Amino acid sequence: MNQTSHVDTAYTSDSKDTLHEWMTEYGQDVWNFAYCMTRKWEIADDITQEVFLKAYRHMHSFRKEASVKTWLLTIARNTVRDYMKSAFMRRVTLVDWVQNRETHPSAEDESFAQMAVSDIWKQVLQLPVKYKEVLILFAHYQLSMKEIARLLGTREGTVKSRLHQARLKVLQIKERDHDEEKRI
Amino acid sequence: MMKRSEFDLHKELKAKPFKHHGFTESLRRRIEDQLDGEKHTDGSKKWVPFAIGLCIAVCMILIVNPPLSVHTPEQTVRTTDDVETSLPFNDEEELVLSTVPLRSALLIGFRTDASNNSSLADQRNEVSQYRTLLIAPDQDRLAVAAEGNTLLVPYGQTFWSFAPSYHDSLPLSLHPAAEGERQADSSNSAMSPLQLEQMRILYAGNRYVSIEQARQDVGQGKDGYRTEYRVYNYTDLLLTDQRTSVPHVDLASILEPDTEYADSQWYMDRAAGQWRAIVPDSQQPSRHTLPDGVPVATELPQEVVSHDQLTITWDNIRSRQREARDALESPTGELLAVLTDSRLYFYTIHEGELSAAPLLSIAIDEDEALVMAQWAIDQYVPVWKDQVSRLLKDEQP
């Protein structure tokens, strides 16, 4: 109804302090999630900004049924999804799709490969988003199946199944990489 | 039991993924600057840089690759679906499940007027059509529990519908929906019912109805009709003795102590997710257009509009449906209905966030106007499902 009321009422020094704490505590988690999903540094920055602005505007409605981290990751996942849906993002993704099939990796892919700390992370980040998000939320962010199901808006059974598929796909990528190394 | 390879995978993924910190001090400052900027604006400009970029990108695409044809609404929906399925998320599973307990059901009514191509005179002779749907939870899903071509309204302990009146003193009659058509005082059949085609219901709540009525009056209006806008209380419609005119609701009386609108004609209209009172200041140009008027700044009291609050911002709503033209939030705050020109979507709300995908999507005609929205919660949901399903059983369109 009153679109500005949330913003107006939420602007208190307390809520700013809270946001500051949240950014210190979870800023890197949110950014990492956004980067894992989009593989674009600038978009990860934009999404992270959007997540914390949304969290600030809705701080009054956060009822602590979930942890702050889970809540922020929920907002991050929805924001990533919105970006993915935009025509702009589809266009960028289409460019990537073409580039990924070229003989030489793009500069972005190279920097991306350099970003990951380990081979296993490089392999996980190659997964399709729906498997990647489940595996990362479970293994890296240590969320329970129930929390992931709630975050994704799906059933626990679906999460379990996607997690299983994700692990299998990582193993396949690992084997493929291993074979390629042997050929070289 | 977790296999060794799975255990290793999870252990390795516990470690940080990247060598560099993406959440830098400059990004933190950027967010804080944006917050400070919002202090002085309505907060809706955060998408501007992105929107400008998007507009430029869309313009470039249109210049290079112009659209071949105009899509019909059906094609547009299909096109949207095609885009959806190309997304890397699995939308099919997310469309129908709720992860929060669903406590509300929505009884929603629409009106469709005569063809927009008709002349004013023809429009006068065509009856507006009405449609009622009950959207209710079925475990963790939402579903259309009932649908029919009658406008049903909850009042007291049961549901009612409107019928033509046989008396000049009565603009329209209200009768229990369970009685069907036999309410219409058929004992007095020598009298002609006032023409339903000369009346449109603009709003129907659980106590009040707002109508537009065209009355023949030579010398008045473009086509010899004078159009009146009145609001009536259901109790007055039911208690009329047919000898005296049913009193209409004076706007000043419900906006007490405001007397500016005493004796003004008024009607109820919906804009930006809210029912509002309008005092018309001219004759309507056609049956499809309500006359210009003065929107009354004061919010209508709850006894008139029942529950009519939105806590979700329009930015948030449009992040799910860019073409959203109206939205309704359940009194229990877990469900949001979003209306576009072609569909009615339902999303869950959890911790102030809308679900990523809708639970339910229903086709709506572009010219269907929302005239009624009433919520049932908790123990009343099964009661409404049962009663409305029975009442609309033979009414399936």
Coordinates of C-alpha atoms in Angstrom, one line a residue:
Chain A
M1 CA 0.0 0.0 0.0
N2 CA 2.3 2.7 1.2
Q3 CA 5.5 1.8 -0.6
T4 CA 7.7 4.1 1.3
S5 CA 6.5 3.2 4.8
H6 CA 8.9 0.3 5.2
V7 CA 11.8 2.3 4.2
D8 CA 10.9 5.3 6.4
T9 CA 10.1 3.3 9.5
A10 CA 13.1 1.0 9.0
Y11 CA 15.6 3.8 8.9
T12 CA 16.9 3.8 12.4
S13 CA 20.4 3.6 13.6
D14 CA 19.7 0.2 15.2
S15 CA 18.7 -1.4 12.0
K16 CA 21.7 0.2 10.2
D17 CA 23.9 -1.3 12.9
T18 CA 22.2 -4.7 12.4
L19 CA 22.8 -4.5 8.7
H20 CA 26.4 -3.6 9.3
E21 CA 26.8 -6.6 11.5
W22 CA 25.1 -8.8 8.9
M23 CA 27.3 -7.5 6.1
T24 CA 30.4 -8.2 8.2
E25 CA 29.2 -11.7 9.2
Y26 CA 27.6 -12.8 6.0
G27 CA 28.7 -10.5 3.2
Q28 CA 31.2 -12.9 1.8
D29 CA 28.8 -15.8 2.0
V30 CA 26.2 -13.9 0.0
W31 CA 28.7 -12.7 -2.5
N32 CA 30.2 -16.2 -2.9
F33 CA 26.7 -17.7 -3.5
A34 CA 25.9 -15.0 -6.1
Y35 CA 29.2 -15.5 -7.9
C36 CA 28.9 -19.4 -7.8
M37 CA 25.5 -19.1 -9.5
T38 CA 26.3 -16.4 -12.0
R39 CA 30.0 -16.6 -12.5
K40 CA 30.0 -12.9 -13.2
W41 CA 31.9 -10.6 -10.8
E42 CA 29.9 -7.5 -11.5
I43 CA 26.6 -9.3 -11.3
A44 CA 27.6 -10.9 -8.0
D45 CA 28.3 -7.4 -6.7
D46 CA 24.9 -6.1 -7.9
I47 CA 23.1 -9.1 -6.4
T48 CA 24.9 -8.8 -3.1
Q49 CA 23.9 -5.1 -3.0
E50 CA 20.3 -6.0 -3.8
V51 CA 20.2 -8.7 -1.1
F52 CA 21.3 -6.4 1.7
L53 CA 19.0 -3.6 0.6
K54 CA 16.1 -6.1 0.6
A55 CA 17.1 -7.4 4.0
Y56 CA 17.3 -3.9 5.3
R57 CA 13.8 -3.0 4.0
H58 CA 12.3 -6.2 5.3
M59 CA 14.2 -6.4 8.6
H60 CA 11.0 -5.7 10.5
S61 CA 9.3 -8.7 9.0
F62 CA 12.2 -11.1 9.7
R63 CA 10.7 -13.3 12.4
K64 CA 13.7 -15.4 13.2
E65 CA 12.0 -18.6 12.1
A66 CA 15.2 -19.2 10.1
S67 CA 18.7 -18.2 10.8
V68 CA 19.9 -14.8 9.4
K69 CA 22.3 -16.7 7.1
T70 CA 19.5 -18.9 5.7
W71 CA 17.2 -15.9 5.3
L72 CA 19.9 -13.9 3.4
L73 CA 20.7 -16.9 1.2
T74 CA 16.9 -17.2 0.4
I75 CA 16.9 -13.6 -0.7
A76 CA 20.1 -14.2 -2.6
R77 CA 18.7 -17.2 -4.4
N78 CA 15.5 -15.3 -5.4
T79 CA 17.5 -12.3 -6.5
V80 CA 19.8 -14.5 -8.6
R81 CA 16.8 -16.1 -10.1
D82 CA 15.3 -12.7 -11.0
Y83 CA 18.6 -11.7 -12.7
M84 CA 18.6 -15.0 -14.6
K85 CA 15.1 -14.3 -15.8
S86 CA 15.9 -10.9 -17.2
A87 CA 16.4 -10.5 -20.9
F88 CA 19.8 -8.9 -20.2
M89 CA 21.0 -11.9 -18.3
R90 CA 19.7 -14.4 -20.9
R91 CA 21.6 -12.4 -23.5
V92 CA 24.8 -12.5 -21.5
T93 CA 24.3 -16.2 -20.9
L94 CA 23.8 -16.8 -24.6
V95 CA 27.1 -15.1 -25.3
D96 CA 28.8 -17.3 -22.6
W97 CA 27.2 -20.4 -24.2
V98 CA 28.8 -19.5 -27.5
Q99 CA 32.2 -18.6 -25.9
N100 CA 32.3 -21.8 -23.9
R101 CA 32.3 -23.8 -27.1
E102 CA 35.1 -21.9 -28.6
T103 CA 38.6 -23.6 -28.7
H104 CA 40.1 -21.1 -26.3
P105 CA 38.6 -20.3 -23.0
S106 CA 37.3 -16.7 -22.6
A107 CA 39.2 -14.3 -20.4
E108 CA 36.3 -14.5 -18.0
D109 CA 36.5 -18.3 -17.8
E110 CA 40.2 -18.1 -17.2
S111 CA 39.8 -15.6 -14.4
F112 CA 37.0 -17.7 -13.0
A113 CA 39.3 -20.8 -13.1
Q114 CA 41.9 -18.8 -11.2
M115 CA 39.4 -17.7 -8.7
A116 CA 38.5 -21.2 -7.4
V117 CA 40.8 -22.5 -4.7
S118 CA 40.6 -26.2 -5.6
D119 CA 39.8 -28.5 -8.5
I120 CA 36.8 -29.8 -6.7
W121 CA 35.3 -26.3 -6.5
K122 CA 36.1 -25.8 -10.2
Q123 CA 34.2 -29.0 -11.0
V124 CA 31.2 -28.1 -8.8
L125 CA 30.9 -24.7 -10.4
Q126 CA 30.5 -26.3 -13.8
L127 CA 27.3 -28.0 -12.7
P128 CA 23.9 -26.8 -13.9
V129 CA 22.5 -24.3 -11.5
K130 CA 19.8 -26.5 -10.0
Y131 CA 22.4 -29.1 -8.9
K132 CA 25.1 -26.7 -8.0
E133 CA 22.8 -24.7 -5.7
V134 CA 21.7 -27.8 -3.8
L135 CA 25.2 -29.1 -3.4
I136 CA 26.7 -25.8 -2.3
L137 CA 23.9 -25.0 0.1
F138 CA 24.3 -28.5 1.7
A139 CA 28.1 -29.0 1.7
H140 CA 29.4 -25.5 1.9
Y141 CA 26.7 -23.6 3.8
Q142 CA 25.8 -26.6 5.9
L143 CA 22.1 -26.1 5.5
S144 CA 19.8 -29.1 6.4
M145 CA 17.7 -30.8 3.7
K146 CA 14.6 -29.2 5.3
E147 CA 16.2 -25.7 5.2
I148 CA 17.2 -26.2 1.6
A149 CA 13.7 -27.4 0.6
R150 CA 12.2 -24.3 2.2
L151 CA 14.7 -22.0 0.6
L152 CA 14.1 -23.4 -2.8
G153 CA 10.4 -23.8 -2.4
T154 CA 10.4 -27.5 -3.1
R155 CA 10.2 -30.9 -1.3
E156 CA 12.8 -32.5 0.8
G157 CA 12.6 -35.5 -1.5
T158 CA 13.5 -33.3 -4.5
V159 CA 16.4 -31.8 -2.6
K160 CA 17.7 -35.3 -1.8
S161 CA 17.4 -36.5 -5.4
R162 CA 19.1 -33.4 -6.8
L163 CA 21.9 -33.8 -4.2
H164 CA 22.4 -37.3 -5.3
Q165 CA 22.5 -36.3 -9.0
A166 CA 24.8 -33.4 -8.2
R167 CA 27.4 -35.8 -6.6
L168 CA 27.2 -38.1 -9.5
K169 CA 27.7 -35.3 -12.0
V170 CA 30.8 -34.0 -10.0
L171 CA 32.3 -37.5 -10.2
Q172 CA 31.6 -37.6 -13.9
I173 CA 33.3 -34.2 -14.4
K174 CA 36.2 -35.4 -12.2
E175 CA 36.7 -38.5 -14.4
R176 CA 36.4 -36.5 -17.6
D177 CA 39.1 -34.0 -16.3
H178 CA 41.3 -36.9 -15.3
D179 CA 41.0 -38.6 -18.7
E180 CA 41.8 -35.3 -20.4
E181 CA 44.9 -34.8 -18.3
K182 CA 46.0 -38.3 -19.2
R183 CA 45.6 -37.6 -22.9
I184 CA 47.7 -34.4 -22.5
Chain B
M1 CA 25.3 -44.1 4.8
M2 CA 27.6 -41.6 3.1
K3 CA 30.2 -43.1 0.8
R4 CA 33.9 -42.2 1.1
S5 CA 33.8 -40.2 -2.1
E6 CA 30.8 -38.2 -0.9
F7 CA 32.4 -37.6 2.4
D8 CA 35.6 -36.2 0.7
L9 CA 33.5 -34.0 -1.6
H10 CA 31.6 -32.5 1.3
K11 CA 34.7 -32.0 3.3
E12 CA 36.4 -30.2 0.5
L13 CA 33.4 -28.1 -0.2
K14 CA 33.4 -26.9 3.4
A15 CA 36.4 -24.8 2.6
K16 CA 36.1 -21.4 1.0
P17 CA 35.6 -21.5 -2.7
F18 CA 37.6 -18.5 -3.9
K19 CA 41.0 -17.1 -3.4
H20 CA 39.9 -13.6 -3.4
H21 CA 37.3 -11.7 -1.4
G22 CA 34.5 -10.6 -3.5
F23 CA 32.7 -8.7 -0.8
T24 CA 35.1 -5.9 -0.7
E25 CA 35.2 -2.7 1.4
S26 CA 34.2 -0.7 -1.7
L27 CA 31.1 -2.9 -2.2
R28 CA 30.1 -2.4 1.4
R29 CA 30.4 1.3 1.0
R30 CA 28.4 1.2 -2.2
I31 CA 25.5 -0.6 -0.3
E32 CA 25.7 1.9 2.6
D33 CA 25.7 4.8 0.1
Q34 CA 22.6 3.3 -1.6
L35 CA 20.9 3.1 1.8
D36 CA 21.7 6.7 2.5
G37 CA 20.3 7.6 -0.9
E38 CA 17.1 5.8 -0.2
K39 CA 16.5 7.9 2.8
H40 CA 15.7 10.8 0.5
T41 CA 13.9 8.9 -2.2
D42 CA 11.1 6.4 -2.3
G43 CA 13.5 3.5 -2.7
S44 CA 12.2 2.7 -6.1
K45 CA 15.2 3.9 -8.0
K46 CA 17.5 1.1 -7.2
W47 CA 16.7 -0.6 -10.5
V48 CA 17.3 2.5 -12.5
P49 CA 20.9 1.8 -13.6
F50 CA 19.9 -1.8 -14.4
A51 CA 16.7 -0.7 -16.1
I52 CA 18.5 1.8 -18.3
G53 CA 21.0 -0.9 -19.2
L54 CA 18.1 -3.3 -19.9
C55 CA 16.3 -0.7 -22.0
I56 CA 19.4 0.0 -24.1
A57 CA 20.0 -3.7 -24.5
V58 CA 16.3 -4.3 -25.6
C59 CA 16.4 -1.4 -28.0
M60 CA 19.6 -2.7 -29.6
I61 CA 18.0 -6.1 -30.0
L62 CA 14.8 -4.7 -31.4
I63 CA 16.8 -2.5 -33.9
V64 CA 18.9 -5.4 -35.0
N65 CA 16.2 -8.0 -34.9
P66 CA 12.7 -6.5 -35.1
P67 CA 9.7 -8.6 -34.0
L68 CA 7.9 -10.3 -36.8
S69 CA 4.4 -10.1 -35.5
V70 CA 2.2 -9.0 -32.6
H71 CA 1.6 -11.8 -30.1
T72 CA -1.9 -12.7 -29.0
P73 CA -2.3 -13.1 -25.2
E74 CA -2.1 -16.9 -25.6
Q75 CA 1.0 -16.7 -27.6
T76 CA 2.5 -14.3 -25.1
V77 CA 1.9 -16.8 -22.4
R78 CA 3.4 -19.6 -24.4
T79 CA 6.4 -17.4 -25.2
T80 CA 6.8 -16.7 -21.5
D81 CA 6.6 -20.4 -20.7
D82 CA 9.2 -21.2 -23.3
V83 CA 11.5 -18.7 -21.7
E84 CA 10.8 -20.1 -18.3
T85 CA 11.6 -23.6 -19.3
S86 CA 14.9 -22.4 -20.8
L87 CA 15.9 -21.2 -17.3
P88 CA 18.4 -23.2 -15.4
F89 CA 15.9 -23.6 -12.5
N90 CA 13.3 -26.3 -12.4
D91 CA 10.1 -24.3 -12.5
E92 CA 7.7 -27.1 -13.0
E93 CA 8.1 -28.5 -9.5
E94 CA 8.0 -25.1 -7.9
L95 CA 4.8 -24.0 -9.5
V96 CA 2.5 -26.0 -7.3
L97 CA 4.0 -26.5 -3.9
S98 CA 4.0 -24.3 -0.8
T99 CA 6.6 -24.5 1.9
V100 CA 4.6 -22.4 4.4
P101 CA 1.3 -23.5 5.9
L102 CA -1.5 -22.2 3.8
R103 CA -4.2 -20.7 6.0
S104 CA -6.3 -18.6 3.6
A105 CA -8.8 -19.0 0.8
L106 CA -9.7 -16.2 -1.5
L107 CA -13.2 -15.7 -3.0
I108 CA -12.7 -13.4 -6.0
G109 CA -15.2 -11.9 -8.4
F110 CA -14.8 -10.4 -11.8
R111 CA -17.0 -8.4 -14.1
T112 CA -16.8 -8.4 -17.9
D113 CA -18.7 -5.6 -19.7
A114 CA -20.3 -5.6 -23.2
S115 CA -18.0 -5.5 -26.2
N116 CA -15.9 -2.4 -26.4
N117 CA -16.7 -2.1 -30.0
S118 CA -20.4 -1.7 -29.4
S119 CA -22.0 1.7 -29.6
L120 CA -23.1 3.4 -26.4
A121 CA -26.7 2.5 -27.1
D122 CA -25.9 -1.2 -27.8
Q123 CA -23.7 -1.2 -24.6
R124 CA -26.8 -0.1 -22.7
N125 CA -28.6 -3.2 -23.8
E126 CA -25.9 -5.7 -23.0
V127 CA -25.6 -7.3 -19.7
S128 CA -22.3 -7.4 -17.9
Q129 CA -21.1 -10.9 -17.0
Y130 CA -19.8 -11.9 -13.6
R131 CA -17.5 -14.7 -12.5
T132 CA -16.7 -15.9 -9.1
L133 CA -13.7 -18.2 -8.2
L134 CA -12.8 -19.7 -4.8
I135 CA -9.0 -20.3 -4.5
A136 CA -8.3 -22.5 -1.6
P137 CA -5.5 -24.6 -0.2
D138 CA -5.4 -28.4 -0.8
Q139 CA -2.7 -29.5 1.6
D140 CA 0.5 -27.9 0.3
R141 CA -1.1 -26.8 -3.0
L142 CA -3.4 -24.1 -4.0
A143 CA -6.3 -24.9 -6.3
V144 CA -9.5 -23.5 -7.8
A145 CA -12.0 -25.0 -5.4
A146 CA -15.1 -23.6 -7.2
E147 CA -15.9 -21.4 -10.1
G148 CA -19.2 -20.1 -11.5
N149 CA -20.9 -17.3 -13.5
T150 CA -22.6 -15.8 -10.5
L151 CA -21.3 -13.1 -8.3
L152 CA -21.4 -14.6 -4.8
V153 CA -20.7 -12.5 -1.7
P154 CA -20.3 -13.6 1.9
Y155 CA -22.6 -11.9 4.3
G156 CA -23.4 -13.0 7.8
Q157 CA -23.3 -16.8 8.0
T158 CA -23.9 -17.6 4.4
F159 CA -23.4 -16.6 0.8
W160 CA -25.6 -14.3 -1.2
S161 CA -26.1 -13.2 -4.8
F162 CA -27.7 -10.3 -6.6
A163 CA -30.8 -10.4 -8.8
P164 CA -32.9 -7.9 -10.7
S165 CA -35.3 -5.9 -8.7
Y166 CA -39.1 -5.6 -9.4
H167 CA -39.5 -2.3 -7.5
D168 CA -38.4 1.2 -8.4
S169 CA -37.5 1.7 -4.8
L170 CA -34.9 -1.1 -4.9
P171 CA -31.9 -0.8 -7.2
L172 CA -31.1 -4.5 -7.0
S173 CA -32.1 -7.3 -4.7
L174 CA -29.9 -9.5 -2.6
H175 CA -30.9 -13.1 -1.8
P176 CA -29.4 -16.2 -0.3
A177 CA -27.5 -17.9 -3.0
A178 CA -28.9 -21.3 -1.9
E179 CA -32.4 -20.1 -2.9
G180 CA -31.4 -19.8 -6.5
E181 CA -33.6 -17.8 -8.8
R182 CA -36.9 -18.1 -6.8
Q183 CA -36.1 -15.1 -4.7
A184 CA -37.1 -12.6 -7.3
D185 CA -40.5 -11.8 -5.9
S186 CA -42.1 -13.6 -8.7
S187 CA -45.6 -13.1 -7.1
N188 CA -45.3 -9.6 -8.4
S189 CA -44.6 -10.7 -12.0
A190 CA -46.8 -8.0 -13.5
M191 CA -44.1 -5.6 -12.8
S192 CA -41.0 -5.4 -15.0
P193 CA -37.7 -5.9 -13.3
L194 CA -35.4 -3.0 -13.5
Q195 CA -33.1 -3.8 -16.4
L196 CA -30.0 -5.5 -15.2
E197 CA -28.3 -4.3 -18.3
Q198 CA -28.6 -0.8 -17.1
M199 CA -26.6 -1.6 -14.0
R200 CA -23.0 -2.6 -13.3
I201 CA -21.7 -3.8 -10.0
L202 CA -18.4 -1.9 -9.4
Y203 CA -17.6 -3.4 -6.0
A204 CA -19.2 -6.0 -3.8
G205 CA -17.9 -6.6 -0.3
N206 CA -19.2 -8.4 2.7
R207 CA -21.5 -5.5 3.7
Y208 CA -21.6 -2.9 0.9
V209 CA -22.2 -2.9 -2.8
S210 CA -21.2 -0.1 -5.2
I211 CA -23.2 0.2 -8.4
E212 CA -23.5 2.2 -11.5
Q213 CA -27.0 2.6 -12.7
A214 CA -28.3 4.2 -15.9
R215 CA -31.7 5.7 -15.6
Q216 CA -33.7 6.9 -18.5
D217 CA -34.1 10.7 -18.4
V218 CA -34.8 12.5 -21.6
G219 CA -32.6 15.5 -21.9
Q220 CA -29.9 14.1 -19.7
G221 CA -26.8 12.5 -20.9
K222 CA -25.7 11.8 -24.4
D223 CA -28.2 9.1 -25.1
G224 CA -31.1 10.1 -22.8
Y225 CA -29.7 8.3 -19.9
R226 CA -28.5 9.7 -16.6
T227 CA -25.9 7.6 -14.8
E228 CA -25.9 7.4 -11.1
Y229 CA -23.2 6.1 -8.8
R230 CA -24.4 4.8 -5.4
V231 CA -23.3 2.6 -2.6
Y232 CA -25.7 0.5 -0.6
N233 CA -25.6 -1.4 2.6
Y234 CA -26.8 -5.1 2.4
T235 CA -28.9 -4.6 5.5
D236 CA -30.8 -1.8 3.8
L237 CA -31.3 -3.9 0.7
L238 CA -32.8 -6.7 2.7
L239 CA -34.9 -4.6 5.1
T240 CA -36.6 -2.5 2.4
D241 CA -40.4 -2.6 2.7
Q242 CA -40.6 -1.7 -1.0
R243 CA -42.7 1.4 -0.3
T244 CA -39.8 3.7 0.4
S245 CA -36.5 4.1 -1.5
V246 CA -33.6 2.2 -0.2
P247 CA -31.2 4.7 1.4
H248 CA -27.8 4.9 -0.2
V249 CA -24.7 5.2 1.8
D250 CA -23.6 8.8 2.2
L251 CA -19.8 9.0 1.8
A252 CA -19.6 11.7 4.4
S253 CA -21.2 9.4 6.9
I254 CA -18.4 6.8 6.6
L255 CA -15.6 9.3 6.4
E256 CA -16.8 11.0 9.5
P257 CA -16.2 13.9 10.5
D258 CA -15.6 14.8 6.8
T259 CA -18.6 16.6 5.5
E260 CA -17.1 17.8 2.2
Y261 CA -18.7 14.9 0.4
A262 CA -22.2 15.0 1.9
D263 CA -24.8 13.9 -0.6
S264 CA -22.2 13.4 -3.3
Q265 CA -22.6 10.4 -5.6
W266 CA -19.6 8.1 -5.3
Y267 CA -18.4 4.7 -6.3
M268 CA -15.6 2.3 -5.4
D269 CA -12.7 1.6 -7.7
R270 CA -9.5 -0.3 -7.4
A271 CA -6.1 1.2 -7.9
A272 CA -2.6 0.1 -6.9
G273 CA -3.8 -2.7 -4.7
Q274 CA -6.4 -0.7 -2.8
W275 CA -10.1 0.0 -2.9
R276 CA -10.7 3.7 -3.0
A277 CA -13.7 6.0 -3.1
I278 CA -14.2 8.2 -6.2
V279 CA -16.6 11.1 -6.4
P280 CA -17.4 11.4 -10.1
D281 CA -17.4 14.8 -11.8
S282 CA -18.6 14.0 -15.2
Q283 CA -20.8 11.6 -17.3
Q284 CA -19.0 8.5 -18.4
P285 CA -17.8 8.5 -22.0
S286 CA -18.6 4.8 -22.5
R287 CA -19.6 1.7 -20.5
H288 CA -16.0 0.7 -20.4
T289 CA -14.8 3.8 -18.8
L290 CA -15.7 5.0 -15.4
P291 CA -16.1 8.8 -15.3
D292 CA -13.2 11.0 -14.1
G293 CA -13.6 11.9 -10.6
V294 CA -11.9 12.9 -7.4
P295 CA -10.2 10.0 -5.6
V296 CA -11.0 10.5 -1.9
A297 CA -7.7 10.7 -0.1
T298 CA -8.9 9.1 3.1
E299 CA -8.6 5.3 3.2
L300 CA -12.0 3.6 3.4
P301 CA -12.8 2.1 6.8
Q302 CA -12.4 -1.7 7.3
E303 CA -16.2 -2.1 7.7
V304 CA -16.5 -1.1 4.1
V305 CA -13.6 -2.8 2.4
S306 CA -12.9 -5.6 4.9
H307 CA -9.3 -6.7 4.7
D308 CA -7.4 -4.5 2.2
Q309 CA -3.8 -4.2 3.2
L310 CA -0.5 -4.9 1.4
T311 CA 2.7 -5.2 3.3
I312 CA 4.7 -6.4 0.2
T313 CA 6.1 -3.5 -1.8
W314 CA 5.4 -3.0 -5.4
D315 CA 9.1 -3.3 -6.2
N316 CA 8.9 -6.8 -4.7
I317 CA 5.7 -7.6 -6.5
R318 CA 7.0 -6.5 -9.8
S319 CA 10.2 -8.4 -9.3
R320 CA 7.9 -11.5 -9.8
Q321 CA 5.4 -10.1 -12.3
R322 CA 6.6 -7.1 -14.1
E323 CA 3.1 -6.5 -15.6
A324 CA 1.3 -6.6 -12.2
R325 CA -1.6 -4.3 -12.1
D326 CA -3.2 -5.3 -8.8
A327 CA -2.3 -7.3 -5.8
L328 CA -4.2 -8.8 -2.8
E329 CA -2.5 -10.0 0.4
S330 CA -4.2 -12.5 2.8
P331 CA -5.0 -11.3 6.3
T332 CA -2.7 -14.0 7.7
G333 CA 0.2 -12.7 5.5
E334 CA 1.3 -15.9 3.9
L335 CA -0.3 -15.5 0.5
L336 CA -0.3 -12.9 -2.2
A337 CA -2.5 -12.8 -5.3
V338 CA -1.0 -10.8 -8.2
L339 CA -3.2 -9.8 -11.1
T340 CA -1.8 -9.0 -14.6
D341 CA -3.8 -8.4 -17.7
S342 CA -3.8 -12.0 -18.6
R343 CA -3.3 -14.0 -15.4
L344 CA -3.9 -14.2 -11.7
Y345 CA -0.8 -15.6 -9.9
F346 CA -0.5 -16.7 -6.3
Y347 CA 2.7 -16.5 -4.3
T348 CA 3.6 -17.4 -0.8
I349 CA 5.2 -14.9 1.6
H350 CA 7.8 -16.1 4.0
E351 CA 9.8 -13.7 6.2
G352 CA 8.7 -10.8 3.9
E353 CA 10.0 -12.6 0.8
L354 CA 7.8 -13.8 -2.0
S355 CA 8.3 -17.4 -3.2
A356 CA 10.5 -17.6 -6.2
A357 CA 7.7 -19.1 -8.4
P358 CA 3.9 -19.0 -8.2
L359 CA 1.9 -21.7 -6.6
L360 CA -1.0 -21.2 -9.0
S361 CA -1.7 -19.3 -12.1
I362 CA -5.2 -18.7 -13.6
A363 CA -6.1 -17.3 -16.9
I364 CA -7.9 -13.9 -16.8
D365 CA -9.3 -11.9 -19.7
E366 CA -7.8 -8.5 -20.2
D367 CA -11.2 -6.8 -19.8
E368 CA -12.2 -8.6 -16.6
A369 CA -12.5 -6.1 -13.8
L370 CA -11.9 -7.1 -10.2
V371 CA -15.1 -6.3 -8.3
M372 CA -14.9 -8.6 -5.2
A373 CA -12.2 -10.1 -3.1
Q374 CA -13.0 -11.7 0.3
W375 CA -10.7 -13.9 2.4
A376 CA -11.5 -16.8 4.6
I377 CA -8.9 -18.0 7.1
D378 CA -8.2 -21.1 9.2
Q379 CA -11.4 -22.9 10.3
Y380 CA -13.5 -21.0 7.8
V381 CA -11.6 -22.3 4.8
P382 CA -13.2 -25.8 4.7
V383 CA -16.6 -24.2 5.4
W384 CA -16.2 -21.9 2.4
K385 CA -14.9 -24.7 0.3
D386 CA -17.9 -26.8 1.1
Q387 CA -20.6 -24.1 0.8
V388 CA -19.2 -22.3 -2.3
S389 CA -18.5 -25.6 -4.1
R390 CA -22.1 -26.7 -3.6
L391 CA -23.5 -23.3 -4.6
L392 CA -21.5 -23.1 -7.8
K393 CA -21.7 -26.8 -8.6
D394 CA -24.1 -26.2 -11.5
E395 CA -22.5 -22.9 -12.5
Q396 CA -19.3 -24.2 -14.1
P397 CA -18.6 -21.9 -17.0

